[in-house]
Short mmCIF file of C-alpha atoms and ligand atoms in Angstrom, two decimals:
data_model
loop_
_atom_site.label_atom_id
_atom_site.label_comp_id
_atom_site.label_asym_id
_atom_site.label_seq_id
_atom_site.Cartn_x
_atom_site.Cartn_y
_atom_site.Cartn_z
CA UNK A 277 -9.44 0.75 28.86
CA UNK A 278 -12.90 2.19 29.43
CA UNK A 279 -14.93 3.34 26.46
CA UNK A 280 -15.92 6.98 26.37
CA UNK A 281 -19.55 6.19 27.25
CA UNK A 282 -18.33 4.48 30.41
CA UNK A 283 -16.46 7.57 31.58
CA UNK A 284 -17.69 10.77 33.18
CA UNK A 285 -21.02 11.43 34.91
CA UNK A 286 -24.43 12.65 33.68
CA UNK A 287 -23.94 16.21 34.91
CA UNK A 288 -20.58 16.64 33.20
CA UNK A 289 -20.40 18.10 29.78
CA UNK A 290 -18.49 20.29 27.41
CA UNK A 291 -20.13 23.58 26.54
CA UNK A 292 -18.21 24.65 23.51
CA UNK A 293 -21.14 26.10 21.61
CA UNK A 294 -21.89 29.81 22.10
CA UNK A 295 -25.39 30.92 23.11
CA UNK A 296 -27.86 30.66 20.24
CA UNK A 297 -28.43 34.01 18.49
CA UNK A 298 -30.96 32.87 15.89
CA UNK A 299 -34.60 31.81 16.37
CA UNK A 300 -34.79 28.25 17.65
CA UNK A 301 -36.69 25.74 15.58
CA UNK A 302 -37.88 22.47 17.04
CA UNK A 303 -38.67 19.35 15.05
CA UNK A 304 -42.30 18.30 15.01
CA UNK A 305 -41.58 14.65 15.59
CA UNK A 306 -40.00 13.83 18.89
CA UNK A 307 -36.97 11.60 18.81
CA UNK A 308 -37.86 8.14 20.01
CA UNK A 309 -34.72 8.14 22.15
CA UNK A 310 -32.89 11.02 23.80
CA UNK A 311 -29.53 11.86 22.22
CA UNK A 312 -26.92 9.71 23.93
CA UNK A 313 -23.70 11.67 24.11
CA UNK A 314 -20.71 11.00 26.36
CA UNK A 315 -20.72 13.07 29.54
CA UNK A 316 -17.09 14.00 29.97
CA UNK A 317 -15.10 17.13 30.62
CA UNK A 318 -12.69 18.52 28.06
CA UNK A 319 -9.83 17.22 30.19
CA UNK A 320 -11.20 13.68 30.16
CA UNK A 321 -11.93 13.89 26.47
CA UNK A 322 -8.35 14.81 25.52
CA UNK A 323 -6.99 12.13 27.85
CA UNK A 324 -9.28 9.58 26.26
CA UNK A 325 -8.05 10.26 22.74
CA UNK A 326 -4.43 10.47 23.87
CA UNK A 327 -4.82 7.03 25.49
CA UNK A 328 -6.36 5.66 22.31
CA UNK A 329 -3.51 7.05 20.19
CA UNK A 330 -0.96 5.52 22.59
CA UNK A 331 -2.33 2.11 21.67
CA UNK A 332 -1.62 2.54 17.99
CA UNK A 333 1.73 1.44 16.59
CA UNK A 334 2.91 3.56 13.68
CA UNK A 335 6.07 4.64 11.90
CA UNK A 336 6.76 7.08 14.73
CA UNK A 337 6.76 4.33 17.37
CA UNK A 338 9.25 1.84 16.03
CA UNK A 339 10.42 -0.57 13.37
CA UNK A 340 7.62 -1.50 11.00
CA UNK A 341 8.87 -4.12 8.50
CA UNK A 342 5.65 -5.08 6.68
CA UNK A 343 6.76 -6.97 3.59
CA UNK A 344 4.95 -5.92 0.39
CA UNK A 345 3.76 -2.73 2.07
CA UNK A 346 6.72 -0.32 2.09
CA UNK A 347 6.13 1.38 5.43
CA UNK A 348 8.77 4.05 5.29
CA UNK A 349 9.34 7.35 7.03
CA UNK A 350 7.09 10.14 5.80
CA UNK A 351 9.02 13.40 5.95
CA UNK A 352 7.14 16.02 7.97
CA UNK A 353 7.93 18.76 5.44
CA UNK A 354 5.51 17.03 3.02
CA UNK A 355 2.70 17.46 5.54
CA UNK A 356 3.52 21.12 6.03
CA UNK A 357 3.51 21.88 2.33
CA UNK A 358 0.29 19.94 1.72
CA UNK A 359 -1.32 22.03 4.46
CA UNK A 360 -0.57 25.36 2.72
CA UNK A 361 -3.79 27.36 2.27
CA UNK A 362 -3.32 27.41 -1.51
CA UNK A 363 -3.79 23.64 -1.47
CA UNK A 364 -6.42 23.31 1.24
CA UNK A 365 -8.63 26.37 0.68
CA UNK A 366 -9.78 25.42 -2.80
CA UNK A 367 -13.01 23.87 -3.95
CA UNK A 368 -13.06 20.95 -6.39
CA UNK A 369 -15.75 22.68 -8.44
CA UNK A 370 -13.67 25.84 -8.87
CA UNK A 371 -12.94 26.64 -12.51
CA UNK A 372 -9.54 25.61 -13.85
CA UNK A 373 -8.50 29.25 -14.45
CA UNK A 374 -8.81 29.97 -10.73
CA UNK A 375 -6.84 26.89 -9.63
CA UNK A 376 -3.85 27.08 -11.97
CA UNK A 377 -1.33 26.30 -9.22
CA UNK A 378 -3.11 23.10 -8.28
CA UNK A 379 -3.37 22.05 -11.91
CA UNK A 380 0.33 22.71 -12.26
CA UNK A 381 0.96 20.34 -9.34
CA UNK A 382 -1.07 17.62 -11.06
CA UNK A 383 0.66 18.21 -14.38
CA UNK A 384 4.15 18.27 -12.86
CA UNK A 385 3.41 15.03 -11.04
CA UNK A 386 2.16 13.36 -14.23
CA UNK A 387 5.33 14.39 -16.09
CA UNK A 388 7.60 13.21 -13.26
CA UNK A 389 5.86 9.86 -13.05
CA UNK A 390 6.17 9.41 -16.83
CA UNK A 391 9.90 9.90 -16.57
CA UNK A 392 10.29 7.61 -13.55
CA UNK A 393 8.35 4.79 -15.19
CA UNK A 394 9.30 5.23 -18.86
CA UNK A 395 5.64 5.62 -19.82
CA UNK A 396 3.90 8.32 -21.87
CA UNK A 397 0.81 9.40 -19.91
CA UNK A 398 -0.63 9.19 -16.39
CA UNK A 399 -3.92 9.54 -14.58
CA UNK A 400 -3.81 10.53 -10.92
CA UNK A 401 -7.41 9.56 -10.22
CA UNK A 402 -7.20 6.04 -8.71
CA UNK A 403 -7.36 6.12 -4.91
CA UNK A 404 -5.19 3.07 -4.15
CA UNK A 405 -3.10 0.34 -5.70
CA UNK A 406 -5.97 -2.06 -6.24
CA UNK A 407 -8.05 0.75 -7.75
CA UNK A 408 -5.12 1.46 -10.10
CA UNK A 409 -4.98 -2.19 -11.15
CA UNK A 410 -8.68 -2.12 -11.94
CA UNK A 411 -8.23 1.09 -13.95
CA UNK A 412 -5.23 -0.33 -15.85
CA UNK A 413 -7.13 -3.48 -16.71
CA UNK A 414 -10.02 -1.41 -18.03
CA UNK A 415 -7.48 0.33 -20.31
CA UNK A 416 -6.32 -3.07 -21.61
CA UNK A 417 -9.91 -4.09 -22.13
CA UNK A 418 -10.73 -0.85 -23.96
CA UNK A 419 -7.68 -1.38 -26.20
CA UNK A 420 -8.76 -4.88 -27.30
CA UNK A 421 -12.38 -3.83 -27.77
CA UNK A 422 -11.23 -0.82 -29.80
CA UNK A 423 -9.37 -3.24 -32.09
CA UNK A 424 -12.44 -5.48 -32.23
CA UNK A 425 -10.39 -8.24 -30.65
CA UNK A 426 -13.23 -9.58 -28.52
CA UNK A 427 -11.74 -13.03 -27.88
CA UNK A 428 -9.13 -11.71 -25.46
CA UNK A 429 -10.75 -12.49 -22.12
CA UNK A 430 -7.90 -13.91 -20.04
CA UNK A 431 -5.37 -12.28 -17.77
CA UNK A 432 -2.32 -14.29 -16.77
CA UNK A 433 -1.20 -13.88 -13.15
CA UNK A 434 1.72 -15.71 -11.52
CA UNK A 435 1.05 -17.55 -8.25
CA UNK A 436 3.36 -15.18 -6.35
CA UNK A 437 1.13 -12.20 -7.18
CA UNK A 438 -0.39 -9.89 -4.60
CA UNK A 439 -3.96 -11.00 -3.91
CA UNK A 440 -5.34 -7.80 -5.39
CA UNK A 441 -4.10 -8.79 -8.91
CA UNK A 442 -6.47 -11.69 -9.57
CA UNK A 443 -9.25 -9.85 -7.71
CA UNK A 444 -8.87 -6.75 -9.92
CA UNK A 445 -8.78 -8.87 -13.06
CA UNK A 446 -12.06 -10.52 -12.07
CA UNK A 447 -13.61 -7.16 -11.18
CA UNK A 448 -12.67 -5.90 -14.65
CA UNK A 449 -14.50 -8.88 -16.16
CA UNK A 450 -11.54 -11.06 -17.12
CA UNK A 451 -10.89 -14.72 -16.39
CA UNK A 452 -7.72 -15.33 -14.42
CA UNK A 453 -5.11 -17.86 -15.52
CA UNK A 454 -2.68 -18.71 -12.75
CA UNK A 455 0.84 -19.80 -13.67
CA UNK A 456 3.33 -21.36 -11.25
CA UNK A 457 6.67 -19.88 -10.23
CA UNK A 458 9.84 -21.87 -10.72
CA UNK A 459 11.98 -23.01 -7.75
CA UNK A 460 13.98 -19.78 -8.09
CA UNK A 461 10.85 -17.71 -7.38
CA UNK A 462 10.72 -16.38 -10.97
CA UNK A 463 8.06 -16.92 -13.65
CA UNK A 464 8.27 -20.39 -15.22
CA UNK A 465 8.82 -19.49 -18.91
CA UNK A 466 7.55 -22.84 -20.21
CA UNK A 467 4.36 -22.51 -18.17
CA UNK A 468 3.95 -18.97 -19.52
CA UNK A 469 4.41 -20.09 -23.15
CA UNK A 470 1.84 -22.84 -22.60
CA UNK A 471 -0.65 -20.36 -21.12
CA UNK A 472 -0.66 -17.70 -23.87
CA UNK A 473 -2.90 -17.78 -26.92
CA UNK A 474 -5.46 -15.83 -28.94
CA UNK A 475 -7.56 -15.46 -25.78
CA UNK A 476 -4.75 -13.72 -23.84
CA UNK A 477 -5.73 -10.15 -22.97
CA UNK A 478 -2.61 -9.57 -20.92
CA UNK A 479 -0.31 -10.35 -18.04
CA UNK A 480 -0.10 -8.81 -14.57
CA UNK A 481 3.26 -8.89 -12.90
CA UNK A 482 5.28 -7.13 -10.28
CA UNK A 483 9.05 -7.01 -10.62
CA UNK A 484 10.69 -7.43 -8.18
CA UNK A 485 7.97 -9.87 -7.24
CA UNK A 486 6.41 -10.39 -3.83
CA UNK A 487 9.23 -12.70 -2.72
CA UNK A 488 11.69 -9.84 -3.35
CA UNK A 489 13.30 -11.31 -6.45
CA UNK A 490 13.92 -9.40 -9.67
CA UNK A 491 12.91 -11.64 -12.57
CA UNK A 492 15.97 -11.86 -14.82
CA UNK A 493 13.79 -13.03 -17.72
CA UNK A 494 11.59 -9.96 -17.66
CA UNK A 495 12.30 -8.93 -21.28
CA UNK A 496 11.54 -12.47 -22.48
CA UNK A 497 8.33 -12.51 -20.42
CA UNK A 498 6.94 -9.28 -21.86
CA UNK A 499 7.98 -10.39 -25.37
CA UNK A 500 6.09 -13.70 -25.04
CA UNK A 501 2.94 -11.78 -24.10
CA UNK A 502 3.33 -9.18 -26.87
CA UNK A 503 3.95 -11.86 -29.50
CA UNK A 504 0.72 -13.53 -28.41
CA UNK A 505 -1.12 -10.20 -28.88
CA UNK A 506 -1.55 -9.41 -25.20
CA UNK A 507 -0.52 -6.36 -23.15
CA UNK A 508 1.63 -6.26 -20.04
CA UNK A 509 0.51 -4.66 -16.79
CA UNK A 510 3.08 -3.81 -14.11
CA UNK A 511 1.99 -3.81 -10.49
CA UNK A 512 4.19 -0.92 -9.39
CA UNK A 513 3.66 -1.33 -5.66
CA UNK A 514 7.22 -2.66 -5.39
CA UNK A 515 8.78 0.30 -7.20
CA UNK A 516 10.69 1.29 -4.07
CA UNK A 517 13.23 -1.41 -4.99
CA UNK A 518 13.97 0.05 -8.44
CA UNK A 519 13.06 3.77 -8.17
CA UNK A 520 15.32 5.74 -10.49
CA UNK A 521 17.22 2.59 -11.47
CA UNK A 522 14.96 0.51 -13.75
CA UNK A 523 11.75 1.58 -15.48
CA UNK A 524 8.66 -0.57 -16.11
CA UNK A 525 8.30 1.00 -19.58
CA UNK A 526 11.80 -0.21 -20.47
CA UNK A 527 11.01 -3.69 -19.16
CA UNK A 528 8.29 -3.89 -21.82
CA UNK A 529 5.23 -3.01 -19.76
CA UNK A 530 2.33 -1.14 -21.39
CA UNK A 531 0.61 0.09 -18.25
CA UNK A 532 1.28 0.24 -14.54
CA UNK A 533 0.11 1.76 -11.28
CA UNK A 534 2.30 3.21 -8.59
CA UNK A 535 1.46 3.40 -4.92
CA UNK A 536 2.19 6.95 -3.85
CA UNK A 537 1.36 5.85 -0.31
CA UNK A 538 4.18 3.31 -0.45
CA UNK A 539 7.11 4.38 -2.64
CA UNK A 540 6.49 8.12 -2.40
CA UNK A 541 6.35 8.43 1.36
CA UNK A 542 2.82 9.51 2.10
CA UNK A 543 1.30 8.03 5.25
CA UNK A 544 -0.80 4.90 4.90
CA UNK A 545 -2.26 2.12 6.96
CA UNK A 546 -5.63 2.14 8.65
CA UNK A 547 -7.37 2.66 5.35
CA UNK A 548 -5.73 5.58 3.64
CA UNK A 549 -6.09 7.97 1.99
CA UNK A 550 -3.77 6.68 -0.71
CA UNK A 551 -3.21 7.23 -4.39
CA UNK A 552 -2.58 4.69 -7.13
CA UNK A 553 -1.83 6.69 -10.30
CA UNK A 554 -1.88 4.71 -13.53
CA UNK A 555 0.54 5.25 -16.38
CA UNK A 556 0.54 3.83 -19.87
CA UNK A 557 2.26 3.82 -23.23
CA UNK A 558 1.02 6.18 -25.95
CA UNK A 559 -1.26 3.58 -27.58
CA UNK A 560 -3.33 3.33 -24.39
CA UNK A 561 -3.39 7.05 -23.54
CA UNK A 562 -6.56 7.74 -25.53
CA UNK A 563 -8.47 5.44 -23.14
CA UNK A 564 -7.32 7.05 -19.87
CA UNK A 565 -9.90 8.32 -17.39
CA UNK A 566 -10.71 11.99 -17.80
CA UNK A 567 -10.13 14.72 -17.14
CA UNK A 568 -6.37 14.96 -17.62
CA UNK A 569 -4.39 18.16 -17.18
CA UNK A 570 -3.02 19.69 -20.37
CA UNK A 571 -0.51 22.53 -20.55
CA UNK A 572 -0.24 25.08 -23.36
CA UNK A 573 1.95 28.18 -23.12
CA UNK A 574 2.06 28.06 -19.33
CA UNK A 575 -1.75 27.71 -18.99
CA UNK A 576 -3.34 24.56 -17.61
CA UNK A 577 -6.71 23.09 -18.46
CA UNK A 578 -8.67 19.87 -18.09
CA UNK A 579 -9.18 17.68 -21.14
CA UNK A 580 -10.80 14.27 -21.55
CA UNK A 581 -9.08 11.69 -23.78
CA UNK A 582 -10.92 10.74 -26.95
CA UNK A 583 -11.97 7.18 -26.04
CA UNK A 584 -11.81 7.65 -22.26
CA UNK A 585 -13.05 4.76 -20.11
CA UNK A 586 -14.69 7.51 -18.03
CA UNK A 587 -14.07 8.63 -14.49
CA UNK A 588 -12.80 6.19 -11.89
CA UNK A 589 -13.00 8.67 -9.04
CA UNK A 590 -14.45 12.08 -8.25
CA UNK A 591 -12.53 15.20 -9.21
CA UNK A 592 -8.74 14.89 -9.38
CA UNK A 593 -8.27 11.94 -7.02
CA UNK A 594 -6.74 12.28 -3.56
CA UNK A 595 -5.12 15.62 -4.29
CA UNK A 596 -3.39 16.08 -0.92
CA UNK A 597 -1.61 12.74 -1.33
CA UNK A 598 -0.34 13.89 -4.72
CA UNK A 599 0.96 17.13 -3.20
CA UNK A 600 2.86 15.22 -0.48
CA UNK A 601 4.28 12.76 -3.00
CA UNK A 602 5.40 15.53 -5.34
CA UNK A 603 7.04 17.33 -2.44
CA UNK A 604 8.86 14.10 -1.54
CA UNK A 605 10.03 13.67 -5.15
CA UNK A 606 11.23 17.24 -5.54
CA UNK A 607 13.02 17.16 -2.18
CA UNK A 608 15.08 14.18 -3.35
CA UNK A 609 15.46 15.20 -6.98
CA UNK A 610 16.68 13.09 -9.85
CA UNK A 611 20.12 12.53 -8.33
CA UNK A 612 18.96 11.29 -4.92
CA UNK A 613 16.01 9.17 -6.05
CA UNK A 614 18.12 6.11 -7.02
CA UNK A 615 19.63 6.14 -3.51
CA UNK A 616 16.17 5.31 -2.15
CA UNK A 617 16.18 2.04 -4.07
CA UNK A 618 19.84 1.31 -3.44
CA UNK A 619 19.53 1.74 0.31
CA UNK A 620 16.23 -0.16 0.49
CA UNK A 621 17.91 -3.10 -1.26
CA UNK A 622 21.08 -2.81 0.81
CA UNK A 623 19.11 -2.77 4.07
CA UNK A 624 17.05 -5.81 3.11
CA UNK A 625 20.18 -7.75 2.16
CA UNK A 626 21.89 -6.72 5.38
CA UNK A 627 19.05 -8.05 7.52
CA UNK A 628 18.76 -11.17 5.39
CA UNK A 629 22.48 -11.90 5.78
CA UNK A 630 22.28 -11.54 9.55
CA UNK A 631 19.08 -13.56 9.96
CA UNK A 632 20.07 -16.42 7.71
CA UNK A 633 22.67 -17.46 10.28
CA UNK A 634 19.63 -18.99 12.09
CA UNK A 635 16.49 -18.71 10.00
CA UNK A 636 15.84 -20.51 6.71
CA UNK A 637 15.37 -18.21 3.74
CA UNK A 638 12.67 -19.23 1.25
CA UNK A 639 15.02 -18.26 -1.61
CA UNK A 640 18.67 -18.25 -0.71
CA UNK A 641 19.91 -15.58 -3.08
CA UNK A 642 20.40 -11.82 -3.04
CA UNK A 643 17.07 -10.11 -2.53
CA UNK A 644 15.69 -6.79 -3.62
CA UNK A 645 13.70 -4.64 -1.15
CA UNK A 646 12.28 -7.55 0.86
CA UNK A 647 12.93 -11.19 1.67
CA UNK A 648 10.87 -14.13 2.83
CA UNK A 649 11.85 -16.59 5.56
CA UNK A 650 10.20 -19.97 5.90
CA UNK A 651 9.72 -21.13 9.49
CA UNK A 652 8.47 -24.54 8.36
CA UNK A 653 11.58 -26.30 9.71
CA UNK A 654 11.52 -24.47 13.04
CA UNK A 655 7.81 -25.22 13.36
CA UNK A 656 8.34 -28.96 12.81
CA UNK A 657 11.24 -29.04 15.23
CA UNK A 658 9.91 -26.87 18.07
CA UNK A 659 6.19 -26.28 17.49
CA UNK A 660 6.89 -22.56 17.19
CA UNK A 661 5.09 -21.11 14.16
CA UNK A 662 5.58 -17.87 12.25
CA UNK A 663 2.65 -16.52 14.26
CA UNK A 664 4.46 -17.19 17.59
CA UNK A 665 7.61 -15.35 16.48
CA UNK A 666 5.42 -12.46 15.31
CA UNK A 667 3.70 -12.33 18.72
CA UNK A 668 7.07 -12.50 20.46
CA UNK A 669 8.25 -9.43 18.54
CA UNK A 670 5.35 -7.42 19.98
CA UNK A 671 6.80 -7.68 23.50
CA UNK A 672 9.94 -6.01 22.15
CA UNK A 673 7.98 -3.08 20.69
CA UNK A 674 8.54 -4.27 17.13
CA UNK A 675 5.71 -4.44 14.63
CA UNK A 676 5.62 -7.97 13.17
CA UNK A 677 6.49 -8.46 9.53
CA UNK A 678 3.91 -9.72 7.05
CA UNK A 679 2.90 -13.27 8.01
CA UNK A 680 1.75 -16.21 5.90
CA UNK A 681 2.22 -14.32 2.64
CA UNK A 682 3.05 -15.07 -0.11
CA UNK A 683 1.02 -18.26 -0.02
CA UNK A 684 3.63 -20.24 -1.95
CA UNK A 685 5.96 -20.16 1.08
CA UNK A 686 4.90 -22.15 4.16
CA UNK A 687 5.16 -20.47 7.57
CA UNK A 688 6.28 -17.30 5.81
CA UNK A 689 7.60 -14.15 7.46
CA UNK A 690 8.21 -11.43 4.93
CA UNK A 691 10.48 -8.56 5.93
CA UNK A 692 10.90 -5.18 4.26
CA UNK A 693 13.02 -2.80 6.35
CA UNK A 694 12.97 0.13 3.83
CA UNK A 695 15.76 2.63 3.22
CA UNK A 696 14.84 4.84 6.15
CA UNK A 697 16.09 2.52 8.93
CA UNK A 698 19.63 2.84 10.23
CA UNK A 699 22.13 -0.01 10.71
CA UNK A 700 21.85 0.44 14.49
CA UNK A 701 18.07 -0.07 14.44
CA UNK A 702 18.32 -3.05 12.11
CA UNK A 703 20.98 -4.59 14.36
CA UNK A 704 18.70 -4.23 17.38
CA UNK A 705 15.84 -5.84 15.49
CA UNK A 706 18.04 -8.68 14.16
CA UNK A 707 19.24 -9.34 17.72
CA UNK A 708 15.61 -9.72 18.82
CA UNK A 709 14.80 -12.05 15.89
CA UNK A 710 17.84 -14.21 16.72
CA UNK A 711 16.98 -14.22 20.43
CA UNK A 712 13.44 -15.41 19.63
CA UNK A 713 14.88 -18.17 17.44
CA UNK A 714 16.90 -19.46 20.42
CA UNK A 715 13.88 -19.08 22.68
CA UNK A 716 11.87 -21.29 20.32
CA UNK A 717 14.27 -24.09 21.15
CA UNK A 718 14.91 -23.44 24.82
CA UNK A 719 11.60 -22.06 26.12
CA UNK A 720 8.87 -22.49 23.50
CA UNK A 721 6.10 -22.02 26.06
CA UNK A 722 7.14 -18.39 26.56
CA UNK A 723 6.57 -17.76 22.86
CA UNK A 724 3.24 -19.60 22.87
CA UNK A 725 2.20 -17.25 25.70
CA UNK A 726 3.40 -14.06 23.99
CA UNK A 727 2.56 -11.23 23.89
CA UNK A 728 2.61 -10.45 27.61
CA UNK A 729 3.14 -6.68 27.59
CA UNK A 730 0.61 -5.44 25.03
CA UNK A 731 -2.79 -3.91 25.99
CA UNK A 732 -4.48 -7.08 24.71
CA UNK A 733 -3.04 -10.58 24.35
CA UNK A 734 -3.87 -12.98 21.49
CA UNK A 735 -7.12 -12.13 19.80
CA UNK A 736 -9.56 -14.17 17.80
CA UNK A 737 -8.67 -12.42 14.55
CA UNK A 738 -11.32 -14.16 12.46
CA UNK A 739 -14.11 -13.27 14.87
CA UNK A 740 -12.78 -9.69 15.12
CA UNK A 741 -12.94 -9.36 11.32
CA UNK A 742 -16.24 -11.17 10.80
CA UNK A 743 -18.15 -9.86 13.79
CA UNK A 744 -16.63 -6.45 14.35
CA UNK A 745 -18.41 -4.53 17.13
CA UNK A 746 -18.41 -0.97 15.86
CA UNK A 747 -21.24 0.43 17.94
CA UNK A 748 -21.62 0.84 21.69
CA UNK A 749 -24.27 -1.36 23.19
CA UNK A 750 -26.13 0.90 25.63
CA UNK A 751 -28.51 -1.75 26.91
C1 PLP B 963 0.07 -2.96 -1.60
C2 PLP B 963 0.10 -3.73 -2.84
C3 PLP B 963 -1.00 -3.70 -3.73
C4 PLP B 963 -2.32 -3.02 -3.41
O1 PLP B 963 -2.22 -1.66 -3.10
P1 PLP B 963 -3.36 -0.96 -2.21
O2 PLP B 963 -3.02 0.49 -2.22
O3 PLP B 963 -3.27 -1.57 -0.85
O4 PLP B 963 -4.68 -1.24 -2.85
C5 PLP B 963 -0.87 -4.39 -4.91
N1 PLP B 963 0.23 -5.09 -5.21
C6 PLP B 963 1.30 -5.16 -4.39
C7 PLP B 963 2.51 -5.93 -4.79
C8 PLP B 963 1.27 -4.47 -3.17
O5 PLP B 963 2.32 -4.53 -2.36
#
């Protein structure tokens, strides 16, 4: 596909601007170079962007089973409501009295999230999951410092954790202690007991974890940490599996973030915008970022908690994401919300049951919202790696699942179908997976060559990430 600068001709242009009706001012200094704009007609311009958008694969194009990412359908009604003028025609510096409706949205969302998580207070400021983790860890830090417990410098993170967990802990100034998972994919209790001590600031955990297993020892785990004087942080990115069924607060967690752009059906991918609200138990609420929304007699105002860690983001966070997420929540209501989790878990188990007739599961047990296959055996036998199966899927119009994560599983493919896919779609996708498995044995070269029908074939992903060309080279 040609780039826009390679299209058109010098005498073509768009004249969308009306004639100038104010005095013209020219800059004293001449530009060293003339302005280099594309020379295309409106027709060519719209075609160009349509072609670009055709090359993107999103939820509206087909199955998108990214494990650990919860790519589910985003109802269009949420977009329509978030676009209402009352939500878009406001200014963040407007006084609270003139934006009562928007403050009510924030307040209602905070209250709903408290109930869903079993926690006492929420901030909607953090812009993503990782940002929420960082904020939550600052709350834990503020708590220990407030109690003059300066020795607590270590955060315990299991080896199955999402990569953002140890990174956020380091960013917040903690040392990270890694503990191994047992063969069942759960936290090794003995390793946890050996790791805690007077230097333990807390634990970061997601449950179900990133291999899709709900840790049956969760109450014991949070108790071990509390007895040692630490606090428990819940990575709520996997909440889709337990929405309306189990609450982090009841599992013994003191703080958690949720990913509105995952569990609460707001679009994500390609960099956002997202929202990673952070909730906490009452004893941490006084450290939350400010301002928070407070309600008294039907009036809303902003207040800053007494020992606030300060702002973590400008204004009220990604407000439009909050509006969409609240709309999603209210559309489902309390009765329907648990069905999200139930169907997400059912779908994942359905696909797992069909695929394990050929593929090897990393943990051969019931899963929660996602499951991990290990292609190590297939790779040894046929030379076909997880990467080759992923590339083969592309020729069938299917977005590959998450590859090579979590790191504790070799040749991993991690599949999360979500509750919004039908049995018919999942059957089609399973048929393709099973067909590729046979192809690995009968015609491996075809899979080494895949993809054949995509705009580009196999790319040098490292070079693309390290040496991204983001500017047109005119010379
Ligand atoms: C997605 C995810 C995160 C990070 O969330 P971002 O919004 O991408 O920063 C953290 N933990 C888990 C388990 C996740 O799936």
